[in-house]
Amino acid sequence: MSQTTTKGTAVLTLPSDTEILVTREFNAPRHLVYRVFTEPDLIRRWWAGQRGTVTVADVDLRVGGAWRYALVAGGGFEVGFHGEYLEIVPDERIVCTEIFEGMPGGEGAGEATRITYTFTETGGRTTLDVLTACESIQTRDVIISSGMEVGMQEGYDLVEELAVELAR
Amino acid sequence: MARAATTADAFNAVAEPLRRDILDALADTERSVGEVVDLLGLGQPQASKHLRVLREVGLVDVRDEGRRRLYRTNAHALRPIHEWVSRYEQQWNERFDAVDTVLEELKESES
């Protein structure tokens, strides 16, 4: 496997109280990155990350069409997400809703968020912006906390500024 | 998920926007309460109250210099907040690293 120079370089920022922005560059042209994000056979290979195995990758890629992904995590339980496509500009932009279907036992099912994927190509490399817009600060914090049982707080905006302080 | 009822930890302490402003003000420079009051346009009791909360959770250190009490941030105490937020970043990094693998194969098959 040849190396890319972008491994582990996703940058997370919090543009507002209800938004999460993740930005990452890929060493590939954007029509390929777009394919990886839209073709079920390819989605199956990455969407679970290190968290399990993808069991469902349904994509009906048209405005008003639905998508649903699910994975089986290490503990053997299935976790699913689904949503609807709101806007599609091939190779450039996808806007969709995303609803977390909850953990087994009905815990944690969330309200819908709106996700905007933007693909920008420069010199054969692609920058992907994933902007998650939540209906409330609480939802955003649940997403960030990923199930950790920490009281919900809203103070993370300072993290970026103060990361500088940490580095000193 | 229950919201913690007190300001006993760093997360709750920074949930208050004014306290984030105070942290910003103290991030590069030591300042007295009076300077914080002037800089942020707060009332003296309000500034003192927030500084006390920040001190109690360890986000701010204080030292006496003559008759002045000087406050500054304690970067060490901010680390848990930074690490907690970065969990979500890690999750995306795991995914995107897997995307890299798929992309390498696609590039090879195209060329």
mmCIF file of C-alpha atoms in Angstrom:
data_model
loop_
_atom_site.group_PDB
_atom_site.id
_atom_site.type_symbol
_atom_site.label_atom_id
_atom_site.label_comp_id
_atom_site.label_asym_id
_atom_site.label_seq_id
_atom_site.Cartn_x
_atom_site.Cartn_y
_atom_site.Cartn_z
ATOM 1 C CA MET A 1 0.000 0.000 0.000
ATOM 2 C CA SER A 2 1.495 3.341 -0.962
ATOM 3 C CA GLN A 3 1.486 6.033 1.693
ATOM 4 C CA THR A 4 -0.345 9.295 1.548
ATOM 5 C CA THR A 5 0.737 12.288 3.528
ATOM 6 C CA THR A 6 -2.712 13.041 4.856
ATOM 7 C CA LYS A 7 -3.202 10.237 7.377
ATOM 8 C CA GLY A 8 -4.765 11.361 10.636
ATOM 9 C CA THR A 9 -4.998 15.004 9.643
ATOM 10 C CA ALA A 10 -8.720 15.674 9.938
ATOM 11 C CA VAL A 11 -9.321 19.010 11.597
ATOM 12 C CA LEU A 12 -12.394 19.611 13.711
ATOM 13 C CA THR A 13 -13.758 23.062 14.331
ATOM 14 C CA LEU A 14 -16.977 24.363 15.827
ATOM 15 C CA PRO A 15 -18.092 27.238 13.565
ATOM 16 C CA SER A 16 -21.124 27.994 15.735
ATOM 17 C CA ASP A 17 -22.960 26.658 18.771
ATOM 18 C CA THR A 18 -24.810 24.107 16.660
ATOM 19 C CA GLU A 19 -22.299 23.156 13.979
ATOM 20 C CA ILE A 20 -19.383 20.782 13.690
ATOM 21 C CA LEU A 21 -16.996 21.081 10.758
ATOM 22 C CA VAL A 22 -14.505 18.373 9.899
ATOM 23 C CA THR A 23 -12.006 19.081 7.132
ATOM 24 C CA ARG A 24 -9.592 16.635 5.550
ATOM 25 C CA GLU A 25 -7.459 16.534 2.438
ATOM 26 C CA PHE A 26 -7.105 13.416 0.316
ATOM 27 C CA ASN A 27 -4.319 12.627 -2.088
ATOM 28 C CA ALA A 28 -6.712 11.873 -4.959
ATOM 29 C CA PRO A 29 -8.833 13.745 -7.497
ATOM 30 C CA ARG A 30 -12.287 14.625 -6.315
ATOM 31 C CA HIS A 31 -14.279 12.438 -8.689
ATOM 32 C CA LEU A 32 -12.682 9.501 -6.920
ATOM 33 C CA VAL A 33 -13.337 10.890 -3.440
ATOM 34 C CA TYR A 34 -16.931 11.501 -4.489
ATOM 35 C CA ARG A 35 -17.223 7.891 -5.637
ATOM 36 C CA VAL A 36 -15.882 6.630 -2.317
ATOM 37 C CA PHE A 37 -18.574 8.622 -0.525
ATOM 38 C CA THR A 38 -21.466 7.590 -2.760
ATOM 39 C CA GLU A 39 -20.961 4.024 -4.045
ATOM 40 C CA PRO A 40 -22.241 1.325 -1.667
ATOM 41 C CA ASP A 41 -19.467 -1.189 -2.436
ATOM 42 C CA LEU A 42 -16.885 1.449 -1.561
ATOM 43 C CA ILE A 43 -18.779 2.845 1.450
ATOM 44 C CA ARG A 44 -18.836 -0.650 2.919
ATOM 45 C CA ARG A 45 -15.069 -0.613 3.028
ATOM 46 C CA TRP A 46 -14.519 2.544 5.066
ATOM 47 C CA TRP A 47 -17.610 3.840 6.792
ATOM 48 C CA ALA A 48 -17.161 1.779 9.966
ATOM 49 C CA GLY A 49 -13.586 3.000 10.400
ATOM 50 C CA GLN A 50 -12.070 0.878 13.175
ATOM 51 C CA ARG A 51 -15.418 0.460 14.880
ATOM 52 C CA GLY A 52 -16.800 -2.647 13.261
ATOM 53 C CA THR A 53 -18.098 -4.012 9.982
ATOM 54 C CA VAL A 54 -20.546 -2.306 7.658
ATOM 55 C CA THR A 55 -23.666 -4.439 7.214
ATOM 56 C CA VAL A 56 -25.906 -2.028 5.305
ATOM 57 C CA ALA A 57 -24.968 0.627 2.757
ATOM 58 C CA ASP A 58 -28.126 1.608 0.905
ATOM 59 C CA VAL A 59 -27.811 4.635 -1.341
ATOM 60 C CA ASP A 60 -30.592 6.100 -3.459
ATOM 61 C CA LEU A 61 -28.597 9.021 -4.773
ATOM 62 C CA ARG A 62 -31.228 11.501 -5.936
ATOM 63 C CA VAL A 63 -32.907 14.455 -4.289
ATOM 64 C CA GLY A 64 -35.611 13.020 -2.045
ATOM 65 C CA GLY A 65 -33.921 9.624 -2.117
ATOM 66 C CA ALA A 66 -33.082 7.830 1.124
ATOM 67 C CA TRP A 67 -29.853 6.383 2.438
ATOM 68 C CA ARG A 68 -29.199 3.998 5.283
ATOM 69 C CA TYR A 69 -25.941 2.693 6.689
ATOM 70 C CA ALA A 70 -25.485 0.250 9.528
ATOM 71 C CA LEU A 71 -22.539 -1.404 11.170
ATOM 72 C CA VAL A 72 -22.034 -4.238 13.581
ATOM 73 C CA ALA A 73 -19.709 -3.109 16.314
ATOM 74 C CA GLY A 74 -17.244 -5.239 18.221
ATOM 75 C CA GLY A 75 -19.821 -6.174 20.831
ATOM 76 C CA GLY A 76 -22.059 -7.738 18.161
ATOM 77 C CA PHE A 77 -24.791 -5.110 18.180
ATOM 78 C CA GLU A 78 -25.921 -3.135 15.164
ATOM 79 C CA VAL A 79 -25.895 0.639 14.958
ATOM 80 C CA GLY A 80 -27.731 2.388 12.139
ATOM 81 C CA PHE A 81 -28.036 5.800 10.557
ATOM 82 C CA HIS A 82 -30.399 6.950 7.849
ATOM 83 C CA GLY A 83 -31.463 10.103 6.080
ATOM 84 C CA GLU A 84 -32.624 11.762 2.900
ATOM 85 C CA TYR A 85 -30.737 13.549 0.138
ATOM 86 C CA LEU A 86 -31.658 17.231 -0.064
ATOM 87 C CA GLU A 87 -29.196 18.415 -2.695
ATOM 88 C CA ILE A 88 -26.786 16.678 -5.042
ATOM 89 C CA VAL A 89 -24.172 18.287 -7.267
ATOM 90 C CA PRO A 90 -22.125 15.390 -8.695
ATOM 91 C CA ASP A 91 -18.437 15.502 -7.703
ATOM 92 C CA GLU A 92 -18.988 18.733 -5.780
ATOM 93 C CA ARG A 93 -21.575 18.697 -3.061
ATOM 94 C CA ILE A 94 -24.072 16.534 -1.209
ATOM 95 C CA VAL A 95 -26.539 17.789 1.363
ATOM 96 C CA CYS A 96 -28.523 15.232 3.331
ATOM 97 C CA THR A 97 -30.199 14.656 6.637
ATOM 98 C CA GLU A 98 -28.838 12.142 9.107
ATOM 99 C CA ILE A 99 -30.682 10.452 11.932
ATOM 100 C CA PHE A 100 -28.979 8.211 14.437
ATOM 101 C CA GLU A 101 -31.230 5.231 15.038
ATOM 102 C CA GLY A 102 -29.976 4.732 18.564
ATOM 103 C CA MET A 103 -28.138 2.132 20.507
ATOM 104 C CA PRO A 104 -29.664 -1.282 21.189
ATOM 105 C CA GLY A 105 -32.290 -0.851 23.893
ATOM 106 C CA GLY A 106 -33.495 2.392 22.374
ATOM 107 C CA GLU A 107 -30.901 4.640 23.958
ATOM 108 C CA GLY A 108 -29.650 7.716 22.260
ATOM 109 C CA ALA A 109 -31.817 7.975 19.155
ATOM 110 C CA GLY A 110 -31.337 11.516 18.037
ATOM 111 C CA GLU A 111 -33.032 14.264 16.124
ATOM 112 C CA ALA A 112 -32.071 14.868 12.535
ATOM 113 C CA THR A 113 -28.930 16.742 11.659
ATOM 114 C CA ARG A 114 -28.177 18.245 8.252
ATOM 115 C CA ILE A 115 -24.861 17.297 6.736
ATOM 116 C CA THR A 116 -23.158 19.111 3.881
ATOM 117 C CA TYR A 117 -20.278 17.386 2.133
ATOM 118 C CA THR A 118 -18.222 19.716 -0.055
ATOM 119 C CA PHE A 119 -15.502 18.361 -2.347
ATOM 120 C CA THR A 120 -12.876 20.811 -3.647
ATOM 121 C CA GLU A 121 -9.986 19.792 -5.904
ATOM 122 C CA THR A 122 -6.647 21.548 -6.103
ATOM 123 C CA GLY A 123 -3.734 20.101 -8.056
ATOM 124 C CA GLY A 124 -5.089 16.577 -8.051
ATOM 125 C CA ARG A 125 -5.780 16.637 -4.310
ATOM 126 C CA THR A 126 -9.201 16.940 -2.762
ATOM 127 C CA THR A 127 -10.306 18.841 0.284
ATOM 128 C CA LEU A 128 -13.458 17.498 1.873
ATOM 129 C CA ASP A 129 -15.522 19.596 4.260
ATOM 130 C CA VAL A 130 -18.143 17.778 6.304
ATOM 131 C CA LEU A 131 -20.399 20.296 8.008
ATOM 132 C CA THR A 132 -22.878 18.864 10.498
ATOM 133 C CA ALA A 133 -25.642 21.288 11.447
ATOM 134 C CA CYS A 134 -27.624 20.308 14.540
ATOM 135 C CA GLU A 135 -30.959 21.587 15.738
ATOM 136 C CA SER A 136 -29.607 22.228 19.201
ATOM 137 C CA ILE A 137 -26.421 22.554 21.193
ATOM 138 C CA GLN A 138 -27.461 19.435 23.074
ATOM 139 C CA THR A 139 -27.499 17.353 19.914
ATOM 140 C CA ARG A 140 -24.124 18.665 18.889
ATOM 141 C CA ASP A 141 -22.668 17.764 22.229
ATOM 142 C CA VAL A 142 -24.134 14.276 22.147
ATOM 143 C CA ILE A 143 -22.507 13.757 18.769
ATOM 144 C CA ILE A 144 -19.160 14.958 19.975
ATOM 145 C CA SER A 145 -19.333 12.986 23.168
ATOM 146 C CA SER A 146 -20.139 9.807 21.207
ATOM 147 C CA GLY A 147 -21.911 8.210 24.112
ATOM 148 C CA MET A 148 -19.515 9.179 26.827
ATOM 149 C CA GLU A 149 -21.381 9.816 30.046
ATOM 150 C CA VAL A 150 -20.222 13.312 30.592
ATOM 151 C CA GLY A 151 -22.570 16.122 31.499
ATOM 152 C CA MET A 152 -23.495 18.171 28.501
ATOM 153 C CA GLN A 153 -21.509 21.306 28.138
ATOM 154 C CA GLU A 154 -21.217 23.915 25.516
ATOM 155 C CA GLY A 155 -17.841 25.368 26.158
ATOM 156 C CA TYR A 156 -15.755 23.683 23.518
ATOM 157 C CA ASP A 157 -15.393 26.685 21.287
ATOM 158 C CA LEU A 158 -12.436 27.737 23.312
ATOM 159 C CA VAL A 159 -10.621 24.517 22.692
ATOM 160 C CA GLU A 160 -9.150 25.670 19.442
ATOM 161 C CA GLU A 161 -7.903 28.942 20.843
ATOM 162 C CA LEU A 162 -6.530 27.309 23.921
ATOM 163 C CA ALA A 163 -4.873 24.437 22.124
ATOM 164 C CA VAL A 164 -2.222 27.022 21.393
ATOM 165 C CA GLU A 165 -1.796 27.488 25.095
ATOM 166 C CA LEU A 166 -1.454 23.729 25.597
ATOM 167 C CA ALA A 167 1.309 23.551 23.049
ATOM 168 C CA ARG A 168 3.508 25.981 24.913
ATOM 169 C CA MET B 1 -28.057 12.331 29.719
ATOM 170 C CA ALA B 2 -28.055 14.290 32.938
ATOM 171 C CA ARG B 3 -26.495 17.681 33.116
ATOM 172 C CA ALA B 4 -24.095 17.930 36.018
ATOM 173 C CA ALA B 5 -25.676 20.221 38.583
ATOM 174 C CA THR B 6 -22.610 22.100 39.712
ATOM 175 C CA THR B 7 -19.704 24.042 38.355
ATOM 176 C CA ALA B 8 -17.388 21.555 39.983
ATOM 177 C CA ASP B 9 -15.614 20.499 36.805
ATOM 178 C CA ALA B 10 -13.786 22.235 34.029
ATOM 179 C CA PHE B 11 -16.461 21.388 31.458
ATOM 180 C CA ASN B 12 -19.187 23.166 33.351
ATOM 181 C CA ALA B 13 -16.897 26.040 34.184
ATOM 182 C CA VAL B 14 -16.329 26.814 30.517
ATOM 183 C CA ALA B 15 -19.997 26.353 29.623
ATOM 184 C CA GLU B 16 -20.536 29.959 30.722
ATOM 185 C CA PRO B 17 -19.585 32.326 27.853
ATOM 186 C CA LEU B 18 -18.263 35.045 30.156
ATOM 187 C CA ARG B 19 -15.892 32.595 31.758
ATOM 188 C CA ARG B 20 -14.575 31.702 28.318
ATOM 189 C CA ASP B 21 -13.976 35.406 27.708
ATOM 190 C CA ILE B 22 -12.118 35.628 30.978
ATOM 191 C CA LEU B 23 -9.982 32.617 30.048
ATOM 192 C CA ASP B 24 -9.165 34.250 26.727
ATOM 193 C CA ALA B 25 -8.171 37.429 28.544
ATOM 194 C CA LEU B 26 -5.861 35.496 30.841
ATOM 195 C CA ALA B 27 -4.388 33.185 28.232
ATOM 196 C CA ASP B 28 -1.304 35.242 27.340
ATOM 197 C CA THR B 29 -0.995 37.607 30.287
ATOM 198 C CA GLU B 30 -1.357 37.684 34.008
ATOM 199 C CA ARG B 31 -4.025 40.127 35.024
ATOM 200 C CA SER B 32 -5.596 41.440 38.186
ATOM 201 C CA VAL B 33 -9.350 41.405 38.786
ATOM 202 C CA GLY B 34 -9.385 45.124 38.059
ATOM 203 C CA GLU B 35 -7.810 44.590 34.641
ATOM 204 C CA VAL B 36 -10.316 41.853 33.796
ATOM 205 C CA VAL B 37 -13.117 44.183 34.830
ATOM 206 C CA ASP B 38 -11.803 46.967 32.596
ATOM 207 C CA LEU B 39 -11.021 44.713 29.662
ATOM 208 C CA LEU B 40 -14.355 42.917 29.530
ATOM 209 C CA GLY B 41 -16.594 45.621 30.930
ATOM 210 C CA LEU B 42 -17.838 43.448 33.778
ATOM 211 C CA GLY B 43 -18.920 44.387 37.243
ATOM 212 C CA GLN B 44 -16.343 43.721 39.926
ATOM 213 C CA PRO B 45 -18.514 41.188 41.835
ATOM 214 C CA GLN B 46 -19.317 39.343 38.621
ATOM 215 C CA ALA B 47 -15.673 39.117 37.601
ATOM 216 C CA SER B 48 -14.677 37.935 41.070
ATOM 217 C CA LYS B 49 -17.374 35.297 41.093
ATOM 218 C CA HIS B 50 -16.348 33.859 37.730
ATOM 219 C CA LEU B 51 -12.669 33.944 38.628
ATOM 220 C CA ARG B 52 -13.455 32.023 41.791
ATOM 221 C CA VAL B 53 -15.236 29.309 39.794
ATOM 222 C CA LEU B 54 -12.344 29.092 37.340
ATOM 223 C CA ARG B 55 -9.898 28.823 40.237
ATOM 224 C CA GLU B 56 -11.898 26.114 41.961
ATOM 225 C CA VAL B 57 -11.750 23.859 38.896
ATOM 226 C CA GLY B 58 -8.088 24.643 38.395
ATOM 227 C CA LEU B 59 -8.405 26.409 35.053
ATOM 228 C CA VAL B 60 -6.937 29.578 36.505
ATOM 229 C CA ASP B 61 -3.991 29.996 38.866
ATOM 230 C CA VAL B 62 -3.492 32.931 41.167
ATOM 231 C CA ARG B 63 -0.465 34.431 42.853
ATOM 232 C CA ASP B 64 0.016 37.433 45.076
ATOM 233 C CA GLU B 65 2.448 40.123 44.108
ATOM 234 C CA GLY B 66 2.611 42.754 46.773
ATOM 235 C CA ARG B 67 -0.956 43.876 47.225
ATOM 236 C CA ARG B 68 -2.079 42.637 43.836
ATOM 237 C CA ARG B 69 -3.579 39.234 43.110
ATOM 238 C CA LEU B 70 -2.659 38.133 39.618
ATOM 239 C CA TYR B 71 -4.568 35.515 37.661
ATOM 240 C CA ARG B 72 -3.549 33.452 34.657
ATOM 241 C CA THR B 73 -4.716 30.305 32.894
ATOM 242 C CA ASN B 74 -3.454 26.853 33.770
ATOM 243 C CA ALA B 75 -2.986 25.066 30.455
ATOM 244 C CA HIS B 76 -2.659 21.699 32.145
ATOM 245 C CA ALA B 77 -6.271 21.834 33.367
ATOM 246 C CA LEU B 78 -7.540 22.559 29.863
ATOM 247 C CA ARG B 79 -6.164 19.336 28.513
ATOM 248 C CA PRO B 80 -9.141 17.102 29.465
ATOM 249 C CA ILE B 81 -11.473 19.389 27.534
ATOM 250 C CA HIS B 82 -9.215 19.318 24.531
ATOM 251 C CA GLU B 83 -8.926 15.548 24.646
ATOM 252 C CA TRP B 84 -12.632 15.060 25.055
ATOM 253 C CA VAL B 85 -13.510 17.089 21.983
ATOM 254 C CA SER B 86 -10.822 15.392 19.966
ATOM 255 C CA ARG B 87 -12.642 12.059 20.282
ATOM 256 C CA TYR B 88 -14.953 13.057 17.476
ATOM 257 C CA GLU B 89 -11.965 14.106 15.418
ATOM 258 C CA GLN B 90 -10.365 10.705 16.035
ATOM 259 C CA GLN B 91 -13.500 8.953 14.867
ATOM 260 C CA TRP B 92 -13.378 10.831 11.565
ATOM 261 C CA ASN B 93 -9.662 10.219 11.275
ATOM 262 C CA GLU B 94 -10.243 6.484 11.506
ATOM 263 C CA ARG B 95 -12.828 6.681 8.764
ATOM 264 C CA PHE B 96 -10.803 8.942 6.543
ATOM 265 C CA ASP B 97 -7.732 6.752 6.879
ATOM 266 C CA ALA B 98 -9.867 3.896 5.583
ATOM 267 C CA VAL B 99 -10.998 6.181 2.747
ATOM 268 C CA ASP B 100 -7.323 6.687 1.842
ATOM 269 C CA THR B 101 -6.914 2.963 1.390
ATOM 270 C CA VAL B 102 -9.908 2.747 -0.923
ATOM 271 C CA LEU B 103 -8.729 5.790 -2.886
ATOM 272 C CA GLU B 104 -5.271 4.319 -3.468
ATOM 273 C CA GLU B 105 -6.862 1.271 -5.047
ATOM 274 C CA LEU B 106 -9.179 3.361 -7.193
ATOM 275 C CA LYS B 107 -6.276 5.450 -8.410
ATOM 276 C CA GLU B 108 -4.334 2.348 -9.364
ATOM 277 C CA SER B 109 -7.277 0.872 -11.229
ATOM 278 C CA GLU B 110 -7.742 4.127 -13.136
ATOM 279 C CA SER B 111 -4.160 4.486 -14.247
#
